[in-house]
Short mmCIF file of C-alpha atoms and ligand atoms in Angstrom, two decimals:
data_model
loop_
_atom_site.label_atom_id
_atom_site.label_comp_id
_atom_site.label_asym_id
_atom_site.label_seq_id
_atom_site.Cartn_x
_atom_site.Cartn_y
_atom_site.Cartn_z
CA UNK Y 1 -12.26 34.85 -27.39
CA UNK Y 2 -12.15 31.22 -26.42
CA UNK Y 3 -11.42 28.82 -29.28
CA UNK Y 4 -14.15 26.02 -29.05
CA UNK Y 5 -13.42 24.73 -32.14
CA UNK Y 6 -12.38 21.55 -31.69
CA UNK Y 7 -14.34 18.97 -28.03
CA UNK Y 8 -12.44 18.38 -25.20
CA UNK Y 9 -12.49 22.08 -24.57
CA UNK Y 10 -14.19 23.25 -21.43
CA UNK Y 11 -17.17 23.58 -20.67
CA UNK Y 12 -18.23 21.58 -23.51
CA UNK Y 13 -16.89 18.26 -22.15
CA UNK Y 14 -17.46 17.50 -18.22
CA UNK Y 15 -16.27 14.25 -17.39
CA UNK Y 16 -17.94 14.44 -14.19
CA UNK Y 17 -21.31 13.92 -15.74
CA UNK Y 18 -20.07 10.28 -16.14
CA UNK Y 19 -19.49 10.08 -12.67
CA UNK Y 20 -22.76 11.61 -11.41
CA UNK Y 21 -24.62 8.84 -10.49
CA UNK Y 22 -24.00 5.21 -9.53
CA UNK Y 23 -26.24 3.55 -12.63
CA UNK Y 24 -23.91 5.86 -14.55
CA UNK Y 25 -20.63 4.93 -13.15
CA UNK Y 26 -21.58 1.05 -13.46
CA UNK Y 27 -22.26 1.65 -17.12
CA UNK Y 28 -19.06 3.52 -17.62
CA UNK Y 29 -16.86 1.25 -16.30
CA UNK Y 30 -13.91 0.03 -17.59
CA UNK Y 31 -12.32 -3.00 -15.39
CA UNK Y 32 -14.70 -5.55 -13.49
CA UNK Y 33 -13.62 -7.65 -10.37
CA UNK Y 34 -15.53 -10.56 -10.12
CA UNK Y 35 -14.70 -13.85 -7.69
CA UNK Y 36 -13.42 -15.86 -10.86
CA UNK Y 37 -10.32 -13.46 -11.26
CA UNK Y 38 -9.01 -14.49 -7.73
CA UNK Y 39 -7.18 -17.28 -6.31
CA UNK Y 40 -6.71 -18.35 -2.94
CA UNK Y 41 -3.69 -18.67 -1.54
CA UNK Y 42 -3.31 -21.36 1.22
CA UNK Y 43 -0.72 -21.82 3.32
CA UNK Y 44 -0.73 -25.34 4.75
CA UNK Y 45 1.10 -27.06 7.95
CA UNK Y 46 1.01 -30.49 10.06
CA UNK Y 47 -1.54 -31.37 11.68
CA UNK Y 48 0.57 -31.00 15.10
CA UNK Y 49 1.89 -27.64 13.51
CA UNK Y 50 0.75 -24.25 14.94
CA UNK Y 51 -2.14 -22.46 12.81
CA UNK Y 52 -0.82 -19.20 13.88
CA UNK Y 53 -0.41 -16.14 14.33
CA UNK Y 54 1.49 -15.84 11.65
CA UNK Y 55 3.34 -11.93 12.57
CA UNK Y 56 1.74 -9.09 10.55
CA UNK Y 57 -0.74 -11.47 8.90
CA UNK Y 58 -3.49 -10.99 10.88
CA UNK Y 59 -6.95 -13.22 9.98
CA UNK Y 60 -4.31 -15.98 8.19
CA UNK Y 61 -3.76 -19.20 9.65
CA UNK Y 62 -1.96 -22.04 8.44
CA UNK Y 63 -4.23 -24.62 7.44
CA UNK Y 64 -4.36 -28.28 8.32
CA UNK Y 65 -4.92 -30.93 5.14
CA UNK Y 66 -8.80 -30.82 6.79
CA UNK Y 67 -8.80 -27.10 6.98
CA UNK Y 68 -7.75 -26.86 3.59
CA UNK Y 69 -10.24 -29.08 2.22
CA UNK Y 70 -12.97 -26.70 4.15
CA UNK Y 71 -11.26 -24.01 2.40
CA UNK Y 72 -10.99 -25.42 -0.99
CA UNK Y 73 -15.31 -26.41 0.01
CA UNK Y 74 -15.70 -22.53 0.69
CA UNK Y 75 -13.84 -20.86 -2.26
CA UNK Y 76 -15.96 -23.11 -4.74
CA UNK Y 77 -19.04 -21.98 -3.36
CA UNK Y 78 -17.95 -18.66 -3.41
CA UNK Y 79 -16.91 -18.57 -7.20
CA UNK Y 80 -13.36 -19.11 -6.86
CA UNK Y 81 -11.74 -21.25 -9.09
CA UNK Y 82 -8.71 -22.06 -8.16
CA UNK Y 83 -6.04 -22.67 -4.83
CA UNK Y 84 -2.52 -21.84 -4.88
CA UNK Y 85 -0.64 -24.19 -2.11
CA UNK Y 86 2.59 -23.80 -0.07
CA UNK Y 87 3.24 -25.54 2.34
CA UNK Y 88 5.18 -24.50 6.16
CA UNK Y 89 7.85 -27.10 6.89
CA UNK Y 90 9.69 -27.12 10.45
CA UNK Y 91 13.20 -27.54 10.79
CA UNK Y 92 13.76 -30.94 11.57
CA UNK Y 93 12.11 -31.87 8.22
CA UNK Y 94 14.78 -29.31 6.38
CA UNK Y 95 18.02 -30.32 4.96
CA UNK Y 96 20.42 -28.72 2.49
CA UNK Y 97 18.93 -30.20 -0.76
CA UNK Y 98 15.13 -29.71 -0.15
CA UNK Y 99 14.74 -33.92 -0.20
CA UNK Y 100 11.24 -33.92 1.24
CA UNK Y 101 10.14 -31.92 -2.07
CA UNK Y 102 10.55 -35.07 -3.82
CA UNK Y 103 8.51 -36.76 -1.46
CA UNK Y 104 5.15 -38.44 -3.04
CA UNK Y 105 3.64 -38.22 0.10
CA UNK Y 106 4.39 -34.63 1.47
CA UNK Y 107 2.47 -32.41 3.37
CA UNK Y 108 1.54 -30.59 -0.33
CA UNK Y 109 0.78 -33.93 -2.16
CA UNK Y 110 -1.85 -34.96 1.04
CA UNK Y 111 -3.45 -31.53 0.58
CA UNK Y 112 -3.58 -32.19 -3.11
CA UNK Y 113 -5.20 -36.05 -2.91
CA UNK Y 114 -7.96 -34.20 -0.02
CA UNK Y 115 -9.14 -31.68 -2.42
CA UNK Y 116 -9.42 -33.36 -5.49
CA UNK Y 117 -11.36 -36.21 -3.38
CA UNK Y 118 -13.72 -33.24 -1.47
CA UNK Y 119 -13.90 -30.34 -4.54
CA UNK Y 120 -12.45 -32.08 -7.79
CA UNK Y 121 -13.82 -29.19 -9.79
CA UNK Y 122 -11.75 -26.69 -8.41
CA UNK Y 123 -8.04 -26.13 -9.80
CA UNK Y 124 -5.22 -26.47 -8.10
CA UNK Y 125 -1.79 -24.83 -8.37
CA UNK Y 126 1.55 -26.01 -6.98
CA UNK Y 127 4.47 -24.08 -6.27
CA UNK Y 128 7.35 -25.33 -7.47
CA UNK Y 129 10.71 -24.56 -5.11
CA UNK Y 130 12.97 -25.18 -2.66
CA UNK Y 131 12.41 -22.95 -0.11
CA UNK Y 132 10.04 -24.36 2.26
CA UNK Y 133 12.74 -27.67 2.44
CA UNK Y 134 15.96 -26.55 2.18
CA UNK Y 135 17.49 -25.82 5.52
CA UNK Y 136 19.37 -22.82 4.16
CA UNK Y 137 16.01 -21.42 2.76
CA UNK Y 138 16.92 -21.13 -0.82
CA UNK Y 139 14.94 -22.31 -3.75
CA UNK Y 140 17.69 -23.63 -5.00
CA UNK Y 141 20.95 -25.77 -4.26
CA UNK Y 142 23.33 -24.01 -2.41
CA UNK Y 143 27.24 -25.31 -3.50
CA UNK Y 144 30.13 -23.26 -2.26
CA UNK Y 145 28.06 -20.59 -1.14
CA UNK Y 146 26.35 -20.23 -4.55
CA UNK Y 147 22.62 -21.34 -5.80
CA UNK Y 148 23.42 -23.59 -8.67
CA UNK Y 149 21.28 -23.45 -11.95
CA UNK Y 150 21.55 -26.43 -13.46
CA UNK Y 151 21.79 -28.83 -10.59
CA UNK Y 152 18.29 -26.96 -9.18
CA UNK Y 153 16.77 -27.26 -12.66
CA UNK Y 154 17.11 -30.57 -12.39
CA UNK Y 155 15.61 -31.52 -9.23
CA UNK Y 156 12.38 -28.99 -9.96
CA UNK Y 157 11.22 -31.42 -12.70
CA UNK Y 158 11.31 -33.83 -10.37
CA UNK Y 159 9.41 -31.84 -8.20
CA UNK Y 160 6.62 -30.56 -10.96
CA UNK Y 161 6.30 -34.83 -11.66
CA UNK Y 162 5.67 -35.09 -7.90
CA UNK Y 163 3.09 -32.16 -7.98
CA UNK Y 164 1.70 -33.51 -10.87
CA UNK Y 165 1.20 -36.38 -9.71
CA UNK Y 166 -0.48 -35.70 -6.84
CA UNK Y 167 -3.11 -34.17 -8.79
CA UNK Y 168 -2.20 -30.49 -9.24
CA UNK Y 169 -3.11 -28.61 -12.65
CA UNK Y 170 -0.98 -26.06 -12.82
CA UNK Y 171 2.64 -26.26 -12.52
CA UNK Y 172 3.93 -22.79 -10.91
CA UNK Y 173 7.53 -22.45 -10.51
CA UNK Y 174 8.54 -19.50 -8.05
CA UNK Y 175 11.89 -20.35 -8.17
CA UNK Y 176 13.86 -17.85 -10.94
CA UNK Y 177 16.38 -20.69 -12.45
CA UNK Y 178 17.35 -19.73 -16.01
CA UNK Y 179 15.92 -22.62 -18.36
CA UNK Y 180 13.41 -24.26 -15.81
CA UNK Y 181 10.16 -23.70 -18.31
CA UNK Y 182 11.44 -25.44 -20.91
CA UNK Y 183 12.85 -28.66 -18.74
CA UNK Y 184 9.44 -28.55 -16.64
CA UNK Y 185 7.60 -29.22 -19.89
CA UNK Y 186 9.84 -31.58 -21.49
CA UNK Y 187 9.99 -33.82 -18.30
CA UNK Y 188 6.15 -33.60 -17.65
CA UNK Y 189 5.28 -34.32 -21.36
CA UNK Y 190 7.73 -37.06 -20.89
CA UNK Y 191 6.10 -38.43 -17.76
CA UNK Y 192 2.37 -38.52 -19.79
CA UNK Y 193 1.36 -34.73 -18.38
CA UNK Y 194 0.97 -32.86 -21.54
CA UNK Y 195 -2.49 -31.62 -19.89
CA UNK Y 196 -0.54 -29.74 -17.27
CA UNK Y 197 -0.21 -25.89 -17.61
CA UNK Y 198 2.96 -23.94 -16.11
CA UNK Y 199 2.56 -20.61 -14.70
CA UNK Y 200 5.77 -19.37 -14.63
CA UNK Y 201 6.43 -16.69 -11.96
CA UNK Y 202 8.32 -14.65 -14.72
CA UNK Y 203 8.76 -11.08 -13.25
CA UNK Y 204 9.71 -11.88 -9.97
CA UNK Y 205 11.66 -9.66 -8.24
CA UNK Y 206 13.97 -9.96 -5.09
CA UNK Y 207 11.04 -8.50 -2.65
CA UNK Y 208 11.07 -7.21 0.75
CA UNK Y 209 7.18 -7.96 0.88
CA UNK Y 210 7.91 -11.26 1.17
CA UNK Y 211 8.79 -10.78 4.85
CA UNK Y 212 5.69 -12.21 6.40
CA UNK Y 213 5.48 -15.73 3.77
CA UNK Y 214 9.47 -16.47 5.39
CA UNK Y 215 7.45 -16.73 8.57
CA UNK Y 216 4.62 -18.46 7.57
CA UNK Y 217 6.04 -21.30 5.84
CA UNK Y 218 9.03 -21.49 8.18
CA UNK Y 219 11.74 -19.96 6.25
CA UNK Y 220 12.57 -17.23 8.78
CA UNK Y 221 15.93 -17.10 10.64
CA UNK Y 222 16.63 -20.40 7.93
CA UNK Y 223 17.53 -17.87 5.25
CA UNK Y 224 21.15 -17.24 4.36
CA UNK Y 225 21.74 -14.29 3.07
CA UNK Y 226 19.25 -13.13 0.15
CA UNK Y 227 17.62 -14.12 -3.01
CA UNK Y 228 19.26 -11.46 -5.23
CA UNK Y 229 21.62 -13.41 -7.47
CA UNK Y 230 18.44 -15.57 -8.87
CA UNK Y 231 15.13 -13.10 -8.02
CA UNK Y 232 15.08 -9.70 -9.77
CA UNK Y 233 16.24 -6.52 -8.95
CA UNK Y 234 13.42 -3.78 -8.00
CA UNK Y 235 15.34 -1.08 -10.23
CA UNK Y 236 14.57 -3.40 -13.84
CA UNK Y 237 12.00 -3.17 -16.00
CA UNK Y 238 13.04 -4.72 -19.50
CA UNK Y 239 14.71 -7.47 -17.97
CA UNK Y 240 10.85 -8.54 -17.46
CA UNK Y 241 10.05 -8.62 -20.67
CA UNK Y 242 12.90 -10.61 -20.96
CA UNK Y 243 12.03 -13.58 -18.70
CA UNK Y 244 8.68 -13.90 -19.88
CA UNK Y 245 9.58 -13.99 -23.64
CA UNK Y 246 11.86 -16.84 -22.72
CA UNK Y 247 9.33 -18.44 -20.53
CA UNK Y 248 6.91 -18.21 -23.24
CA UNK Y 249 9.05 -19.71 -26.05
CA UNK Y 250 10.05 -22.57 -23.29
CA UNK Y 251 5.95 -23.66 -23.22
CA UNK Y 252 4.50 -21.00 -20.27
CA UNK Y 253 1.09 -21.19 -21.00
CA UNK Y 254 0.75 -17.93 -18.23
CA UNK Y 255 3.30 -15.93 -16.87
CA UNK Y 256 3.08 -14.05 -13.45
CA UNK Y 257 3.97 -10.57 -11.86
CA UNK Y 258 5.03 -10.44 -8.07
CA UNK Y 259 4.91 -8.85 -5.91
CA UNK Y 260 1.94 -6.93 -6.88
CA UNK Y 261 0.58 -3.69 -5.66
CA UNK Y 262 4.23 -1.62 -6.12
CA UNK Y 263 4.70 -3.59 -9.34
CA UNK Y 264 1.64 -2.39 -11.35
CA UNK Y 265 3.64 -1.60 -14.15
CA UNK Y 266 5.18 -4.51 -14.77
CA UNK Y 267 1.75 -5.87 -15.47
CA UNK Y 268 0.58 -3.34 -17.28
CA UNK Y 269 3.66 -3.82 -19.50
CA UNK Y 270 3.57 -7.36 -19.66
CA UNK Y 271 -0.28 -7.95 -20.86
CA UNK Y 272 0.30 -4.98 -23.32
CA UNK Y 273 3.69 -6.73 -24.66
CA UNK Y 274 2.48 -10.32 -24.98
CA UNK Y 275 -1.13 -10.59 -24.72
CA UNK Y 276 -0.82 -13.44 -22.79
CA UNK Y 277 -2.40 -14.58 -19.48
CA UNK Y 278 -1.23 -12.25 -16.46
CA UNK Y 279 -1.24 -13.35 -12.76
CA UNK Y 280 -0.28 -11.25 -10.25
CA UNK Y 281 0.33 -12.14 -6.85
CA UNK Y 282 -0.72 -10.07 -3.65
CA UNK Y 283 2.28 -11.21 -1.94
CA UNK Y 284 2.14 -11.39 2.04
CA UNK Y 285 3.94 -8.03 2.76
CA UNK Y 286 1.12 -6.42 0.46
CA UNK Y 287 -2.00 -8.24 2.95
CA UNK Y 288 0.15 -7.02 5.76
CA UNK Y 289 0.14 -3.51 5.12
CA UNK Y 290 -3.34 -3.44 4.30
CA UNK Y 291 -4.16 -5.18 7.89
CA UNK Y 292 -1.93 -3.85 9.70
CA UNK Y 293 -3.09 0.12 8.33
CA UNK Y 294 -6.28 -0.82 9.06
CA UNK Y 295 -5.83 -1.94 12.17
CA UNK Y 296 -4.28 1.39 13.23
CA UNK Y 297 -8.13 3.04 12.31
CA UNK Y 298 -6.51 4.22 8.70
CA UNK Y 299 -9.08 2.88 6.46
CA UNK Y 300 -11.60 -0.01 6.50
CA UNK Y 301 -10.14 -2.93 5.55
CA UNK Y 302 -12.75 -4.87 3.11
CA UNK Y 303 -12.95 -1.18 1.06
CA UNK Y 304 -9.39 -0.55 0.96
CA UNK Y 305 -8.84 -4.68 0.09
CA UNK Y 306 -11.24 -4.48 -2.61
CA UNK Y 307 -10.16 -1.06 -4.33
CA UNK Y 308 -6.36 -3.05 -4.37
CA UNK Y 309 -7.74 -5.90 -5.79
CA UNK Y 310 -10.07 -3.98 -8.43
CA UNK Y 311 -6.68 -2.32 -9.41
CA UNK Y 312 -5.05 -5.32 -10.54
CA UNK Y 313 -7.43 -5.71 -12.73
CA UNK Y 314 -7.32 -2.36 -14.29
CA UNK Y 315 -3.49 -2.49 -14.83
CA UNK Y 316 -4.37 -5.92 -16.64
CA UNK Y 317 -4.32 -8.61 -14.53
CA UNK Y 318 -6.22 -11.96 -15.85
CA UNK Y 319 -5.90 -13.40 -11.90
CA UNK Y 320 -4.94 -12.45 -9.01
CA UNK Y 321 -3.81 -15.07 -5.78
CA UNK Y 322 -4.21 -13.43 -2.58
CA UNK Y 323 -4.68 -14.08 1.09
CA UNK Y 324 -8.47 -13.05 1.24
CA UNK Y 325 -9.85 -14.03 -2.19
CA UNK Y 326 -12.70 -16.20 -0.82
CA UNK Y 327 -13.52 -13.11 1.69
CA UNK Y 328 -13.03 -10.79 -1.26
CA UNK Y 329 -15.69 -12.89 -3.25
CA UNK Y 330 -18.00 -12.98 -0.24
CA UNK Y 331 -17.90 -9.41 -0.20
CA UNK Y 332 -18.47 -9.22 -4.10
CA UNK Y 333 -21.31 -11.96 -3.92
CA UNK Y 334 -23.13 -9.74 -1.77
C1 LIG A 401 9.56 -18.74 -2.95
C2 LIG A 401 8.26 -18.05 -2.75
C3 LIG A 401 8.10 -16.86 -2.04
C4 LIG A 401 6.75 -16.53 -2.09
C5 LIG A 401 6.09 -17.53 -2.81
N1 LIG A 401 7.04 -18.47 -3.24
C6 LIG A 401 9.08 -16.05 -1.26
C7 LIG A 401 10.42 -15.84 -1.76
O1 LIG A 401 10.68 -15.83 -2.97
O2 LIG A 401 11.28 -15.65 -0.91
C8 LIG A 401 6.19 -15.31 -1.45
C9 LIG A 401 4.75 -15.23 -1.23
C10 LIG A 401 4.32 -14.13 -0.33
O3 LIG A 401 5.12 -13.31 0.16
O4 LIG A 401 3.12 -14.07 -0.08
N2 LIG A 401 9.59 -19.87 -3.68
#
């Protein structure tokens, strides 16, 4: 005899009744992607820089200080609320301490001044680094073939002031120093920025789906070696929850996950362990696999892009930069 004594048994419960119609499956469901979970990430060059192609990154171009205010114009309208810059530097402007970061009038402080001037509602978000002006391609220092801690930590509060000055809101170092957070704060509290937020990219880990940003912002065949003495290693999982109680405790107000897609349960993990805001970033290898699949005839891209993006969400994602955010929205707005 069967035992129905207790639900759950079949045939009593038939979860596919919840999925039998679309009114039904709207009701039922659990995680909502709307425009104001995404950012858009820009990638921006001289005006006598190429726009592109950038390899594997197919629909992306880097965009001039006018492009990106037309950018920054068409997020807003489509209910995005926020930019994430980087910027592409050549070689000639490189050199082995990342000066031009520290430059007031850079390349990422024009875009800044643009925006704020064309769109000053929407937020902006600066990434704090190296990499796009060292001419070894580090984020940090590189002394006798090591990246230095200290010595970097140092120069990235310079760099935040810089950003902040310029007009950016959030503070967003990508860099993986031990101890940045906390000097970040002090210095911009210091400088009169106590409005400022920091997102610090927390969990992020020494990535191979970073291939197609080293092109993009100019970092490829400039990189020495790797990243893997600073970024983490794709085998942890702990040592997360490591950085971002630290970051937290040095004044994070938001802590990020990247790569994203193959790192779903680091955010999961995170949001469930500190209840904090989550960001998660799409990273460029992530858009290229989903273009370049696509391209081949494997799925369409705008369904496959927006079933990645509505996954973020479900493994707990507050926000979410990507390449095609303002598409994504246009899609969602429709
Ligand atoms: C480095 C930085 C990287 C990205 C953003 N900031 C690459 C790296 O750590 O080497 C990657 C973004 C992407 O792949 O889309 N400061």
């Amino acid at each position: 005899m069967i035992d129905n004594s207790f639900p759950g048994r079949f045939p009593a419960t038939r979860l596919r009744r919840l999925r039998g119609q679309g009114w039904i499956r709207d009701l039922a469901a659990e995680a909502e992607l709307a425009p104001r979970h995404l950012i858009q990430a820009v990638i921006l060059r001289e005006d006598d820089a190429p726009a592109g192609p950038i390899p594997a990154m197919e629909g992306i171009k880097r965009a001039s200080v006018n492009d990106a205010v037309e950018m920054a114009q068409n997020a807003w309208k489509n209910g995005i609320k926020a930019l994430a810059l980087f910027p592409h530097t050549g070689k000639e402007a490189r050199d082995p301490e990342g000066t031009a970061a520290l430059d007031s009038d850079n390349l990422m402080c024009r875009a800044a001044r643009a925006i704020k001037d064309a769109v000053p509602q929407i937020g902006l978000i600066g990434d704090v680094a190296l990499d796009p002006y060292t001419d070894h391609g580090h984020d940090g220092l590189l002394r006798d073939g090591e990246i230095v801690n200290d010595g970097t930590v140092a120069v990235l509060t310079e760099q935040a002031v810089v950003l902040a000055s310029a007009g950016y809101d959030v503070l967003a170092p990508s860099d993986m120093m031990d101890g940045r957070i906390g000097a970040i704060r002090k210095k911009l509290d210091h400088e009169g920025f106590t409005d400022r937020m920091i997102l610090s990219y927390a969990v992020k880990y020494a990535s191979k789906f970073y291939g197609p940003y080293r092109d993009a912002i100019g970092s490829r065949g400039v990189l020495q070696g790797d990243k893997r003495t600073y970024q983490m290693d794709p085998r942890n999982s702990a040592e997360g929850n490591r950085e971002v109680t630290l970051d937290l405790a040095e004044g994070a107000d938001m802590v990020m996950v990247k790569p994203g897609m193959p790192y779903l349960d680091m955010i999961a993990r995170t949001k469930a362990a500190f209840n904090v805001p989550v960001a998660a970033f799409q990273v460029s290898g992530e858009y290229a696999m989903l273009r370049c699949a696509a391209a081949e005839g494997a799925f369409d891209f705008e369904d496959a892009a927006l079933e990645a993006l509505t996954c973020f969400r479900r493994a707990g994602t507050d926000m979410i930069i990507s390449y095609y955010a303002t598409d994504a929205a246009g899609w969602l707005n429709q």
